[in-house]
Amino acid sequence: MATPVRLLVSSGEPAGIGPELTIRLAQQRQPFSFAVIADPVLLQQRAAMLNLPLQMHLVAVDEPWPTSSPGQLNVIAVPLAKTSAAGMLENANADYVLRMLTIAGHAALNHNVDAIVTAPVHKGVINEAGVAFQGHTEFFAELAGNVPVLMLLACEGLRVALLTTHMPLRAVADAVTPEKLEHTLRLLHRELQQKFAISSPRIAVLGLNPHAGEGGHMGREEIDVIQPVVARLQAEGMTLLGPLSADTAFTDDHRRRYDAVLAMYHDQGLPVLKTLGFHRSVNITLGLPFIRTSVDHGTALDIAARGIADTGSLQYACEQAVLLANASR
């Protein structure tokens, strides 16, 4: 019998819904072994607020974890700097969040776990604490030695990768360069082959401008940057479609024609994916030397500890991590 996949779950921003999502994850028997990185006192407090049973086993990253029954949770203990109240951000706990991510990243790099899954963090509170932080994707890329990475979000029937991620919209056009586009398409093509076992990936490349530039009347990025790169890689044998107009690329008929979409910027592709699969979609970081998946939502401070947070995305992120881990064994 195969050894169950070991997942390490970071509980995210302590004032948000991350801690309670991990508690809810432990309320059902899971087909994988997992441990949560968190402050045990915080978890006990949230469990009491939610009126959920919680028996914790304090464990270490590099040791075997006991098999958990519903209501039991393996915990890698990290103490908060300051007591956290649900919905109330506290800059003093920024280092707590970063310590959790560091532990998770090193555990994956050292092969102590098969994959890591991350609950949402609050970028603003980390930056206000004096730490330059763009997001999980960039953090783990740096931790792994500044490896090139790519953000991919996926739900049933759709995968969307992002050429640019967390930057102001006015900076996007300058960031769409031939070098960046070619590198990103090569990385996406390789990872679809290696991680998703798609031998000949079909990738849709969106245009930057409305109607993909309308022949240059609404912008020339498609003509000057995107088309030449697409043509060059097509000549090498890649199956690329585009540049496509983003307003029609996501229709049912079009989505059946490709395995992934490369969007030029964050809000070009993700609103569609989240509309189609919110609570059942996952964020996957491609290019890392380990598997990392995440939820598709934020910290939801306004509903923290109210008992109404949906666990669907965390559950799906764990399931997808297991699939990727099994495929790499």
Tab-separated table of C-alpha atoms in Angstrom, residues 54-167:
chain	number	residue	atom	x	y	z
A	54	LEU	CA	-10.019	20.028	18.386
A	55	GLN	CA	-7.381	17.705	19.798
A	56	MET	CA	-3.885	18.764	18.792
A	57	HIS	CA	-0.770	16.653	18.396
A	58	LEU	CA	2.364	18.807	18.494
A	59	VAL	CA	4.762	17.382	15.919
A	60	ALA	CA	8.010	18.260	14.156
A	61	VAL	CA	8.470	18.643	10.421
A	62	ASP	CA	11.080	15.885	10.156
A	63	GLU	CA	9.347	13.158	12.159
A	64	PRO	CA	6.498	10.733	11.385
A	65	TRP	CA	3.053	12.201	12.056
A	66	PRO	CA	0.348	10.230	13.845
A	67	THR	CA	-2.724	9.222	11.906
A	68	SER	CA	-5.465	11.700	12.733
A	69	SER	CA	-9.125	10.997	13.311
A	70	PRO	CA	-11.809	13.653	12.730
A	71	GLY	CA	-11.335	16.438	15.262
A	72	GLN	CA	-7.607	15.766	15.617
A	73	LEU	CA	-4.891	17.930	14.109
A	74	ASN	CA	-1.123	17.628	13.781
A	75	VAL	CA	0.408	21.035	14.557
A	76	ILE	CA	3.866	22.497	13.964
A	77	ALA	CA	3.891	25.065	16.767
A	78	VAL	CA	4.929	28.651	16.038
A	79	PRO	CA	4.058	31.253	18.709
A	80	LEU	CA	2.333	34.505	17.851
A	81	ALA	CA	4.172	37.708	18.711
A	82	LYS	CA	0.928	39.228	19.952
A	83	THR	CA	-2.506	37.773	20.703
A	84	SER	CA	-4.618	37.876	17.571
A	85	ALA	CA	-8.265	38.916	17.534
A	86	ALA	CA	-10.405	37.727	14.643
A	87	GLY	CA	-10.714	40.434	12.006
A	88	MET	CA	-8.142	42.759	13.613
A	89	LEU	CA	-4.787	43.040	11.863
A	90	GLU	CA	-1.684	43.361	14.005
A	91	ASN	CA	1.628	44.423	12.436
A	92	ALA	CA	3.557	42.690	15.225
A	93	ASN	CA	2.446	39.317	13.810
A	94	ALA	CA	3.944	39.879	10.362
A	95	ASP	CA	7.087	37.994	11.376
A	96	TYR	CA	4.914	35.114	12.616
A	97	VAL	CA	3.439	34.766	9.123
A	98	LEU	CA	6.847	34.886	7.469
A	99	ARG	CA	8.229	32.287	9.900
A	100	MET	CA	5.428	29.903	8.930
A	101	LEU	CA	6.207	30.338	5.234
A	102	THR	CA	9.926	29.870	5.849
A	103	ILE	CA	9.326	26.641	7.769
A	104	ALA	CA	7.050	25.360	5.016
A	105	GLY	CA	9.491	26.248	2.245
A	106	HIS	CA	12.482	24.650	3.948
A	107	ALA	CA	10.450	21.523	4.733
A	108	ALA	CA	9.640	21.166	1.040
A	109	LEU	CA	13.192	21.916	-0.092
A	110	ASN	CA	14.516	19.306	2.355
A	111	HIS	CA	11.975	16.733	1.160
A	112	ASN	CA	10.419	16.372	4.612
A	113	VAL	CA	6.999	16.809	2.997
A	114	ASP	CA	5.569	16.030	-0.426
A	115	ALA	CA	3.886	19.401	-0.919
A	116	ILE	CA	2.934	22.597	0.858
A	117	VAL	CA	-0.472	24.276	0.874
A	118	THR	CA	-0.907	27.876	1.942
A	119	ALA	CA	-3.850	29.666	3.510
A	120	PRO	CA	-4.199	33.385	2.653
A	121	VAL	CA	-1.892	36.062	4.034
A	122	HIS	CA	-2.394	39.824	4.174
A	123	LYS	CA	0.303	41.496	2.046
A	124	GLY	CA	-0.484	44.954	3.425
A	125	VAL	CA	0.170	44.157	7.074
A	126	ILE	CA	3.522	42.538	6.193
A	127	ASN	CA	4.608	45.556	4.171
A	128	GLU	CA	3.433	47.951	6.878
A	129	ALA	CA	5.647	46.035	9.306
A	130	GLY	CA	8.617	47.052	7.182
A	131	VAL	CA	9.089	43.908	5.086
A	132	ALA	CA	8.907	44.143	1.284
A	133	PHE	CA	6.495	41.332	0.407
A	134	GLN	CA	4.807	40.821	-2.967
A	135	GLY	CA	3.178	37.486	-2.252
A	136	HIS	CA	3.657	33.768	-1.703
A	137	THR	CA	4.838	33.206	-5.273
A	138	GLU	CA	7.710	35.654	-5.057
A	139	PHE	CA	8.579	34.638	-1.480
A	140	PHE	CA	9.026	30.959	-2.324
A	141	ALA	CA	10.898	31.789	-5.534
A	142	GLU	CA	13.462	33.729	-3.508
A	143	LEU	CA	13.648	31.048	-0.817
A	144	ALA	CA	14.367	28.447	-3.488
A	145	GLY	CA	17.292	30.459	-4.845
A	146	ASN	CA	15.554	33.084	-6.991
A	147	VAL	CA	14.245	30.486	-9.423
A	148	PRO	CA	11.935	31.690	-12.224
A	149	VAL	CA	8.332	30.957	-11.312
A	150	LEU	CA	4.866	31.342	-12.762
A	151	MET	CA	1.491	31.784	-11.093
A	152	LEU	CA	-1.158	29.385	-12.402
A	153	LEU	CA	-4.735	29.258	-11.163
A	154	ALA	CA	-6.919	26.325	-12.068
A	155	CYS	CA	-10.464	25.076	-11.670
A	156	GLU	CA	-12.415	22.334	-13.405
A	157	GLY	CA	-12.012	22.953	-17.128
A	158	LEU	CA	-9.743	26.016	-17.009
A	159	ARG	CA	-6.111	26.861	-16.213
A	160	VAL	CA	-4.954	30.480	-16.289
A	161	ALA	CA	-1.301	31.520	-15.999
A	162	LEU	CA	-0.225	35.138	-15.508
A	163	LEU	CA	2.553	36.907	-17.394
A	164	THR	CA	2.530	39.708	-14.792
A	165	THR	CA	1.156	39.371	-11.287
A	166	HIS	CA	0.935	41.964	-8.531
A	167	MET	CA	1.747	45.274	-10.159
